Short mmCIF file of N, CA and C in Angstrom, two decimals:
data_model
loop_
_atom_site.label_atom_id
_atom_site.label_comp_id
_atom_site.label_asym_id
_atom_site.label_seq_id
_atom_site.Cartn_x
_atom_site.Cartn_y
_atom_site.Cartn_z
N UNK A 8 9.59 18.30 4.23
CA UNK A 8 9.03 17.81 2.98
C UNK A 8 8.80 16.30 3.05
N UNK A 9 9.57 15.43 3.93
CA UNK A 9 9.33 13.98 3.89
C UNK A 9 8.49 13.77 4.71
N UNK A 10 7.91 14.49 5.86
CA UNK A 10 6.54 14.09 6.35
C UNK A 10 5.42 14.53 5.35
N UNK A 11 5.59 15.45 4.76
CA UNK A 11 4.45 15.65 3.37
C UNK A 11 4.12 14.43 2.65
N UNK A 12 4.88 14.41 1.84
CA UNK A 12 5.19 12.65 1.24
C UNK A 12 4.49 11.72 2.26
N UNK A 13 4.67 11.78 3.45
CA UNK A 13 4.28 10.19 3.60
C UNK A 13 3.26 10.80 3.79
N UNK A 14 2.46 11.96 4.55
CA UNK A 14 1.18 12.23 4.94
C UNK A 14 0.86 11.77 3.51
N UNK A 15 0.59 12.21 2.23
CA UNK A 15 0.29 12.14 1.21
C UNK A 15 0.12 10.64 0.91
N UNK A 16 1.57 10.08 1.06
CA UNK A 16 1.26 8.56 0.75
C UNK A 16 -0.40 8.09 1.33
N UNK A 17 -0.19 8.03 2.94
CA UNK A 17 -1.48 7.79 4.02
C UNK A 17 -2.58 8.40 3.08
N UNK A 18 -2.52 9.28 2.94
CA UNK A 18 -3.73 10.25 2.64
C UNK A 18 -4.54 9.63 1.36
N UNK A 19 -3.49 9.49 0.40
CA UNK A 19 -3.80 8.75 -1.33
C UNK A 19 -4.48 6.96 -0.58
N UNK A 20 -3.38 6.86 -0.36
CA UNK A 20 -4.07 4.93 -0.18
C UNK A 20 -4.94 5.16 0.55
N UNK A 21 -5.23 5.45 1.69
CA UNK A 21 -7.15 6.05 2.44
C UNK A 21 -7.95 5.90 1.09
N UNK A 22 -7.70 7.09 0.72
CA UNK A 22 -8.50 7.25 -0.76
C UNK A 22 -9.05 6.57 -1.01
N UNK A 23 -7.67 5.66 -1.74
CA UNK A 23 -8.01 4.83 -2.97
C UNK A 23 -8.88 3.64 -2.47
N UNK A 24 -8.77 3.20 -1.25
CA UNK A 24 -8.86 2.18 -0.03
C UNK A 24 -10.60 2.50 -0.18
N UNK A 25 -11.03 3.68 0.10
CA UNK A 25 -12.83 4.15 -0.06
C UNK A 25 -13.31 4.10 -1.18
N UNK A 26 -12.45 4.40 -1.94
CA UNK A 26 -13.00 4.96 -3.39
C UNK A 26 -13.99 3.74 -3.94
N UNK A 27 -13.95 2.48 -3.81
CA UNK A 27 -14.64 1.48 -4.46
C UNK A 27 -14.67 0.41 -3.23
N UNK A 28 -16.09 0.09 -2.25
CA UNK A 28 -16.05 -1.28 -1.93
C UNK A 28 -17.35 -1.92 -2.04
N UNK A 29 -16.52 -3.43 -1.92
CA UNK A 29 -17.67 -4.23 -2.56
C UNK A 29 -18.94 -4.40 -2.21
N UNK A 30 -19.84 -4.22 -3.29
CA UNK A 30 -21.32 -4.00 -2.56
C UNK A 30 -21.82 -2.63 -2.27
N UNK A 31 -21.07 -1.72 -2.72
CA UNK A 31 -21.63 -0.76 -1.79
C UNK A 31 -21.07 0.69 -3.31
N UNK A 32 -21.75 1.51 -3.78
CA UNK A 32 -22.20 2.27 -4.34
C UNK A 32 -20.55 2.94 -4.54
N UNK A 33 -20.02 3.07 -5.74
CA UNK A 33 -18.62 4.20 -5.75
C UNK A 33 -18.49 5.46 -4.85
N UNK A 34 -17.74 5.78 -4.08
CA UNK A 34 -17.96 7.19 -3.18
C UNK A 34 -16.79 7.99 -4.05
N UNK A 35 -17.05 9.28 -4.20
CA UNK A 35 -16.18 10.48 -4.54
C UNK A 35 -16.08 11.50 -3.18
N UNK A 36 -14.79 11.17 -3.33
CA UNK A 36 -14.10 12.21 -1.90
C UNK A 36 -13.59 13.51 -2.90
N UNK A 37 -13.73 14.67 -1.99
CA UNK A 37 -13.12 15.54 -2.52
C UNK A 37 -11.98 15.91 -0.92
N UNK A 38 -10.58 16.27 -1.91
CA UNK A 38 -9.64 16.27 -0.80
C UNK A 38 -9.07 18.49 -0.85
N UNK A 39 -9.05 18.33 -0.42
CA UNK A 39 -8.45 20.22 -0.58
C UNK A 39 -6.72 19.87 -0.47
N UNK A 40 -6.07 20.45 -1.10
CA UNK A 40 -4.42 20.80 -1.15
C UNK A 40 -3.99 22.20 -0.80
N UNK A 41 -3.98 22.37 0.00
CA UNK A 41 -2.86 23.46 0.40
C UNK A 41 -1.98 24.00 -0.43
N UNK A 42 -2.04 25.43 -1.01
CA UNK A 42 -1.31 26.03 -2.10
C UNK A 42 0.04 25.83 -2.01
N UNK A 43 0.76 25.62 -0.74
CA UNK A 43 1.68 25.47 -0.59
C UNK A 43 2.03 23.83 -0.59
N UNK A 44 1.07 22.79 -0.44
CA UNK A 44 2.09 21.40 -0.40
C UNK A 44 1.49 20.94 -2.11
N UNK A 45 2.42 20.08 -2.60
CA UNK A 45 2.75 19.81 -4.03
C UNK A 45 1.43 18.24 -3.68
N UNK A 46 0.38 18.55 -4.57
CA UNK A 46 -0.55 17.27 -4.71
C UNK A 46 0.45 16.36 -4.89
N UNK A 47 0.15 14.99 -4.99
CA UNK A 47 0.72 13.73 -5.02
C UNK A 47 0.42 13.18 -6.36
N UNK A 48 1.54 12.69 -7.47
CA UNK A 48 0.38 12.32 -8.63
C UNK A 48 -0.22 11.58 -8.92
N UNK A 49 -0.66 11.51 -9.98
CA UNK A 49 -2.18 10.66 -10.32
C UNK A 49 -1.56 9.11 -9.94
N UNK A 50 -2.49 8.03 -9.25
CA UNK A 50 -2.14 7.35 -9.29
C UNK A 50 -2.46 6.35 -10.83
N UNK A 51 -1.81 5.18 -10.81
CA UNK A 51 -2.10 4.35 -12.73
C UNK A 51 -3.87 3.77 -12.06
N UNK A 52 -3.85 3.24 -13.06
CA UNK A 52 -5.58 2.79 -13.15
C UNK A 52 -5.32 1.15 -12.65
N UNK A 53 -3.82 0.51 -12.94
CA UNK A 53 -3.85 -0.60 -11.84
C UNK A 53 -4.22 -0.32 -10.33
N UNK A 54 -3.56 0.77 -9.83
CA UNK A 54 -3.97 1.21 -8.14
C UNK A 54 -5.51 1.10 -8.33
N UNK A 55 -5.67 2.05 -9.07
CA UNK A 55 -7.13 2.27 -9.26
C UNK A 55 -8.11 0.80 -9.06
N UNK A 56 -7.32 -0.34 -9.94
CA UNK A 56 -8.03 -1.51 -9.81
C UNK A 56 -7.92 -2.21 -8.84
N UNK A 57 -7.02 -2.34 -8.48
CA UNK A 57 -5.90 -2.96 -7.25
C UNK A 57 -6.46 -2.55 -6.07
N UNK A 58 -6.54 -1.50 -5.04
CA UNK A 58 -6.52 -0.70 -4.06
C UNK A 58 -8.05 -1.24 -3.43
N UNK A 59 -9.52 -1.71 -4.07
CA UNK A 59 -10.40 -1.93 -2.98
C UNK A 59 -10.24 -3.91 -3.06
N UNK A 60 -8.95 -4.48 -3.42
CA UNK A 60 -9.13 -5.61 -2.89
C UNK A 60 -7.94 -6.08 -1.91
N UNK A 61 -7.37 -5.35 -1.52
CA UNK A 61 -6.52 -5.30 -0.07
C UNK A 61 -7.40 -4.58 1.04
N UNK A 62 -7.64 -5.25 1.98
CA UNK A 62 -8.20 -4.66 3.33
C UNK A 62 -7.37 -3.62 3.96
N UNK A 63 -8.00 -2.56 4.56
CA UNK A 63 -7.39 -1.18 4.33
C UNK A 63 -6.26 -1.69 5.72
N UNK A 64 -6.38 -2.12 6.58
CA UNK A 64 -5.52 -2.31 7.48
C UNK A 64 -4.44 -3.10 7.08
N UNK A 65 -4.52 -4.36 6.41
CA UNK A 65 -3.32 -4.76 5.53
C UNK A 65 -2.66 -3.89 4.87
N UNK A 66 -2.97 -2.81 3.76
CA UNK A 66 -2.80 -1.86 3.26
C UNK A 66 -1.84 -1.16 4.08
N UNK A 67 -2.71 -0.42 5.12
CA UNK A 67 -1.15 -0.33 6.48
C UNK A 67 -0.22 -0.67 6.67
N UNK A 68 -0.49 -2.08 7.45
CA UNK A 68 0.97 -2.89 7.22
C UNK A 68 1.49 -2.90 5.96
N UNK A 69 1.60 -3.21 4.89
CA UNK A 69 2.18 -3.34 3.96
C UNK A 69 2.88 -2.06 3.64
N UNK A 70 2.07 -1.18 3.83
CA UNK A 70 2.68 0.59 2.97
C UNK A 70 4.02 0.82 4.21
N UNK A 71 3.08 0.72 5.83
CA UNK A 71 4.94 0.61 6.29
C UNK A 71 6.00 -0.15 6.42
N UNK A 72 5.80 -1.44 6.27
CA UNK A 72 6.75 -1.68 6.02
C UNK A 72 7.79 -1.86 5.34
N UNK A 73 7.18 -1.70 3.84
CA UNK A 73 7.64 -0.94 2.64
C UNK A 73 8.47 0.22 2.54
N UNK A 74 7.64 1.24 3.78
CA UNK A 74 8.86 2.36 3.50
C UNK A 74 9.48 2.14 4.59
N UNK A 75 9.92 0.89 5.49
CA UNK A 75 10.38 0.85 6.63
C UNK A 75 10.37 1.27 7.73
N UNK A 76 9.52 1.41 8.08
CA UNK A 76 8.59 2.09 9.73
C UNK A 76 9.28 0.80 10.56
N UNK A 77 9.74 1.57 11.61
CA UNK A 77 10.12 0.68 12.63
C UNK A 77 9.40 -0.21 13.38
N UNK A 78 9.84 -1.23 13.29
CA UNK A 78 8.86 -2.68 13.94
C UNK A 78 7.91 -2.92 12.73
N UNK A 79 7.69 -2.48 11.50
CA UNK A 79 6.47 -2.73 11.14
C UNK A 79 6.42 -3.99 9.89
N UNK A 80 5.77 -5.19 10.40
CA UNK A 80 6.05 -6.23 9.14
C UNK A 80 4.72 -6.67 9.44
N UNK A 81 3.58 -6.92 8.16
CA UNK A 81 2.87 -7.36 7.95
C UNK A 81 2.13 -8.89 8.47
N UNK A 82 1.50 -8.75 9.02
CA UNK A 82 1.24 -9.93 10.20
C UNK A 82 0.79 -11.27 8.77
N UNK A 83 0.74 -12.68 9.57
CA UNK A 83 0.81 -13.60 8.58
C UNK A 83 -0.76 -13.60 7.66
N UNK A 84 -1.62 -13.00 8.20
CA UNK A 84 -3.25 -12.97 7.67
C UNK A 84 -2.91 -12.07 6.42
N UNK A 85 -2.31 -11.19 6.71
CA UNK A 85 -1.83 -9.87 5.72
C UNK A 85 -0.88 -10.44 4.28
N UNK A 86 -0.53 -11.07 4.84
CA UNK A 86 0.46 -11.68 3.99
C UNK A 86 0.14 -12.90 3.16
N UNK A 87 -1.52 -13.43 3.36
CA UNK A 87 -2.08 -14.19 2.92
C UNK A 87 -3.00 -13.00 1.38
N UNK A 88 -3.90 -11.89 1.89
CA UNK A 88 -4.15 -11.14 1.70
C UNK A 88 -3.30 -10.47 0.52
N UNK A 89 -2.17 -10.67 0.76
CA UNK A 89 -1.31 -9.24 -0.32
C UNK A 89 -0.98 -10.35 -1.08
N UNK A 90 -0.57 -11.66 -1.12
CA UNK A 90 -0.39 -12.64 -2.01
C UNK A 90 -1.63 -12.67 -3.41
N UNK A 91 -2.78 -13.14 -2.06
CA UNK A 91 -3.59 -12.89 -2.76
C UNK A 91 -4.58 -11.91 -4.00
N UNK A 92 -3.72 -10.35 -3.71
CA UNK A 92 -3.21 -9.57 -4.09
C UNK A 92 -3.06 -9.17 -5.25
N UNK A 93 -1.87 -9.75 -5.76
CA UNK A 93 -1.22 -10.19 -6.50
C UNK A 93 0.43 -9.27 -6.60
N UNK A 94 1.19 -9.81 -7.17
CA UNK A 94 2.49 -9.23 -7.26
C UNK A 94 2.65 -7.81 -8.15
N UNK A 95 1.51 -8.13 -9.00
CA UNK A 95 1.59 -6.86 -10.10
C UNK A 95 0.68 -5.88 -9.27
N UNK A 96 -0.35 -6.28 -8.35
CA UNK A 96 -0.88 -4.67 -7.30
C UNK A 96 0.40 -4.69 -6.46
N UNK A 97 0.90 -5.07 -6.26
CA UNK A 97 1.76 -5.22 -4.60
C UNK A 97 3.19 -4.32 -5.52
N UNK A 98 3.58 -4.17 -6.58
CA UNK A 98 5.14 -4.02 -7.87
C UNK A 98 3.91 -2.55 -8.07
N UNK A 99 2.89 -2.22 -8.19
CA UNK A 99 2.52 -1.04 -8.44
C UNK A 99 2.28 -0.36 -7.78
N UNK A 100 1.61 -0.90 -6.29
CA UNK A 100 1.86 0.11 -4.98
C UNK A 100 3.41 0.58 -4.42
N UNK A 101 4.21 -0.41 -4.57
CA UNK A 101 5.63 -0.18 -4.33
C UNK A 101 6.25 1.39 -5.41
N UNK A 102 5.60 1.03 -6.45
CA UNK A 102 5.81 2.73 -7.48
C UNK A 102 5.59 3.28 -7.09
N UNK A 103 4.27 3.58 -6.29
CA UNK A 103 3.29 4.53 -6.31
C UNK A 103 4.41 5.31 -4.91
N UNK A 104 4.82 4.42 -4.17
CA UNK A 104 5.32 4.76 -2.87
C UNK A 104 6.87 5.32 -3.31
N UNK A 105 7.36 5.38 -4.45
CA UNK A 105 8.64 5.55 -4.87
C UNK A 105 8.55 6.80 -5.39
N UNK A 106 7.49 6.91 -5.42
CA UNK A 106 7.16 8.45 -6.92
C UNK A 106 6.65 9.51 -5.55
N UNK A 107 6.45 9.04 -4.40
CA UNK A 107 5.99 10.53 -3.24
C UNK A 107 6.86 10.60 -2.20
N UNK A 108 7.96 9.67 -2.56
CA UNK A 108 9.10 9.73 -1.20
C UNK A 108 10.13 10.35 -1.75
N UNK A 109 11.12 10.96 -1.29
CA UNK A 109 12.80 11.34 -1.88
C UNK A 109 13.19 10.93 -2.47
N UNK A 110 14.05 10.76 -3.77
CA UNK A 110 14.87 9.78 -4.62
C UNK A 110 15.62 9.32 -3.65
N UNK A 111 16.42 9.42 -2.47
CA UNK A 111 17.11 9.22 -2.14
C UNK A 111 16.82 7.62 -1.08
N UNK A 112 15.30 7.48 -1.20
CA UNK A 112 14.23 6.39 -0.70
C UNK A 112 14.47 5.49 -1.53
N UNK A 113 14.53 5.45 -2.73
CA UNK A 113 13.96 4.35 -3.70
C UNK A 113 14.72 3.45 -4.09
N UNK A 114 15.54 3.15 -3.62
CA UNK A 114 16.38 1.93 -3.46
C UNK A 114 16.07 0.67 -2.21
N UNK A 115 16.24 1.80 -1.07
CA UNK A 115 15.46 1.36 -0.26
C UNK A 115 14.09 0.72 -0.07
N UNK A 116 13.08 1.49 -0.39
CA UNK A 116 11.84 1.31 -0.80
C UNK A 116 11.68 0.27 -1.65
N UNK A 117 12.01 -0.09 -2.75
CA UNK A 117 12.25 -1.32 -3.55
C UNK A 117 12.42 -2.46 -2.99
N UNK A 118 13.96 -2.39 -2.30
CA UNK A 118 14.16 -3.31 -1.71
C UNK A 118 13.57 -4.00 -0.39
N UNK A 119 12.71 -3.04 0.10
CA UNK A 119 11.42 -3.52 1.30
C UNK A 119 10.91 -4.24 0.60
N UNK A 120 10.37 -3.60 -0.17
CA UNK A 120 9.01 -4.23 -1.14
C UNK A 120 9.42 -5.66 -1.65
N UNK A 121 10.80 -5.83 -2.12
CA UNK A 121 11.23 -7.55 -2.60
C UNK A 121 11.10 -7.83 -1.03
N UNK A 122 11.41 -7.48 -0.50
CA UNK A 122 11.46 -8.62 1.07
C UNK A 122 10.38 -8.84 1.38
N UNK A 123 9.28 -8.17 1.54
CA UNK A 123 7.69 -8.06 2.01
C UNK A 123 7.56 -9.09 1.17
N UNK A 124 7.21 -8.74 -0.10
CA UNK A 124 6.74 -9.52 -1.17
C UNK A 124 7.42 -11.30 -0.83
N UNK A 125 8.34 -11.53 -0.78
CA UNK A 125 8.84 -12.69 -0.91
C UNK A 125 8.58 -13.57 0.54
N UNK A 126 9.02 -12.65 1.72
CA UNK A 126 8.59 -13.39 3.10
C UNK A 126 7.04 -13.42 3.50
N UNK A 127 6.54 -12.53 2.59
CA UNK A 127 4.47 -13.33 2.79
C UNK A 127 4.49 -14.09 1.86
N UNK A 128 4.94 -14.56 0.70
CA UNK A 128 5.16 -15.74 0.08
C UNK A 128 5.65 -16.86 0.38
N UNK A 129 6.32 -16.84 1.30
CA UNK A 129 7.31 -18.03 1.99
C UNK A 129 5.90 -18.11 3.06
N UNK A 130 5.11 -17.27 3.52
CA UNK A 130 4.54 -17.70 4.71
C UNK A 130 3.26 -18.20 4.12
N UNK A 131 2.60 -17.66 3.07
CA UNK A 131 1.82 -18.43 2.42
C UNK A 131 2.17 -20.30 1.80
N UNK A 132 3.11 -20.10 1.73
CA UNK A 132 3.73 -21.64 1.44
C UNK A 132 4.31 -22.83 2.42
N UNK A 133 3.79 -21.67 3.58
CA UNK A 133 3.66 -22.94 4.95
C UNK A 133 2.42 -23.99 5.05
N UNK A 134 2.70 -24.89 5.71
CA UNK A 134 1.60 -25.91 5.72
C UNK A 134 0.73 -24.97 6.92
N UNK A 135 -0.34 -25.02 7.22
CA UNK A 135 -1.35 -24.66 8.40
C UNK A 135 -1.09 -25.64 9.87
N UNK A 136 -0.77 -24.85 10.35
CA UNK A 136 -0.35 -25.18 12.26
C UNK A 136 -1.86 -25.93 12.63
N UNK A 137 -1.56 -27.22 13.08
CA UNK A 137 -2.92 -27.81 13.47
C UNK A 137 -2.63 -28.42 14.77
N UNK A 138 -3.67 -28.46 15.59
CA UNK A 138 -3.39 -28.50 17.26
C UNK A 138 -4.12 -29.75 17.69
#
């Protein structure tokens, strides 16, 4: 059931990631569910707003290292990106990722998400390396 969940996680942020980019006409995906795996729920209409202004590969980084994928921390471009962001998309994707994983995640999961959140903030608040 916890590879469901995360397939699902992957599967939803893809989505949401197509669903709207800039310049370019709204696309509607249609996804099929398997009678047997439990859809994922609706995401809020912040994702909705949120989701085509993170670059889908940041998006990546961020979603694992959030749920703690080994080795995986958001490179410093990414972390410029999810700042940019903002804290209230970055505090609503962190839900979104709490509501398709185990309860037994979401402590955990949270607490990625304050660390992510705060160490691309610290790296955004570096001066720029000049050679």
């Amino acid at each position: 059931m916890e590879s469901l969940a995360k397939t699902a996680v992957l599967l939803l942020f893809s989505l949401m990631m197509l669903m709207v980019l800039p310049g370019h006409e709204a696309r509607k995906l249609e996804v099929e569910v398997e009678e047997s795996a439990q859809a994922p729920p609706p995401y809020s209409p912040i994702i909705s707003s949120c989701a085509p202004k993170l670059p889908k590969n940041c998006g990546d980084e961020v979603r694992d290292s959030v749920l703690g994928l080994e080795g995986s921390v958001p490179a410093d471009e990414c972390c410029h990106q999810l700042v940019r962001w903002g804290k209230t998309c970055h505090d609503a994707f962190a839900q979104l990722l709490v509501s398709l994983e185990p309860a037994s995640q979401k402590s955990s999961i949270l607490a990625n998400s304050k660390t992510i959140w705060e160490g691309c903030v610290d790296v955004v608040a570096q001066p720029p390396v000049s050679f």
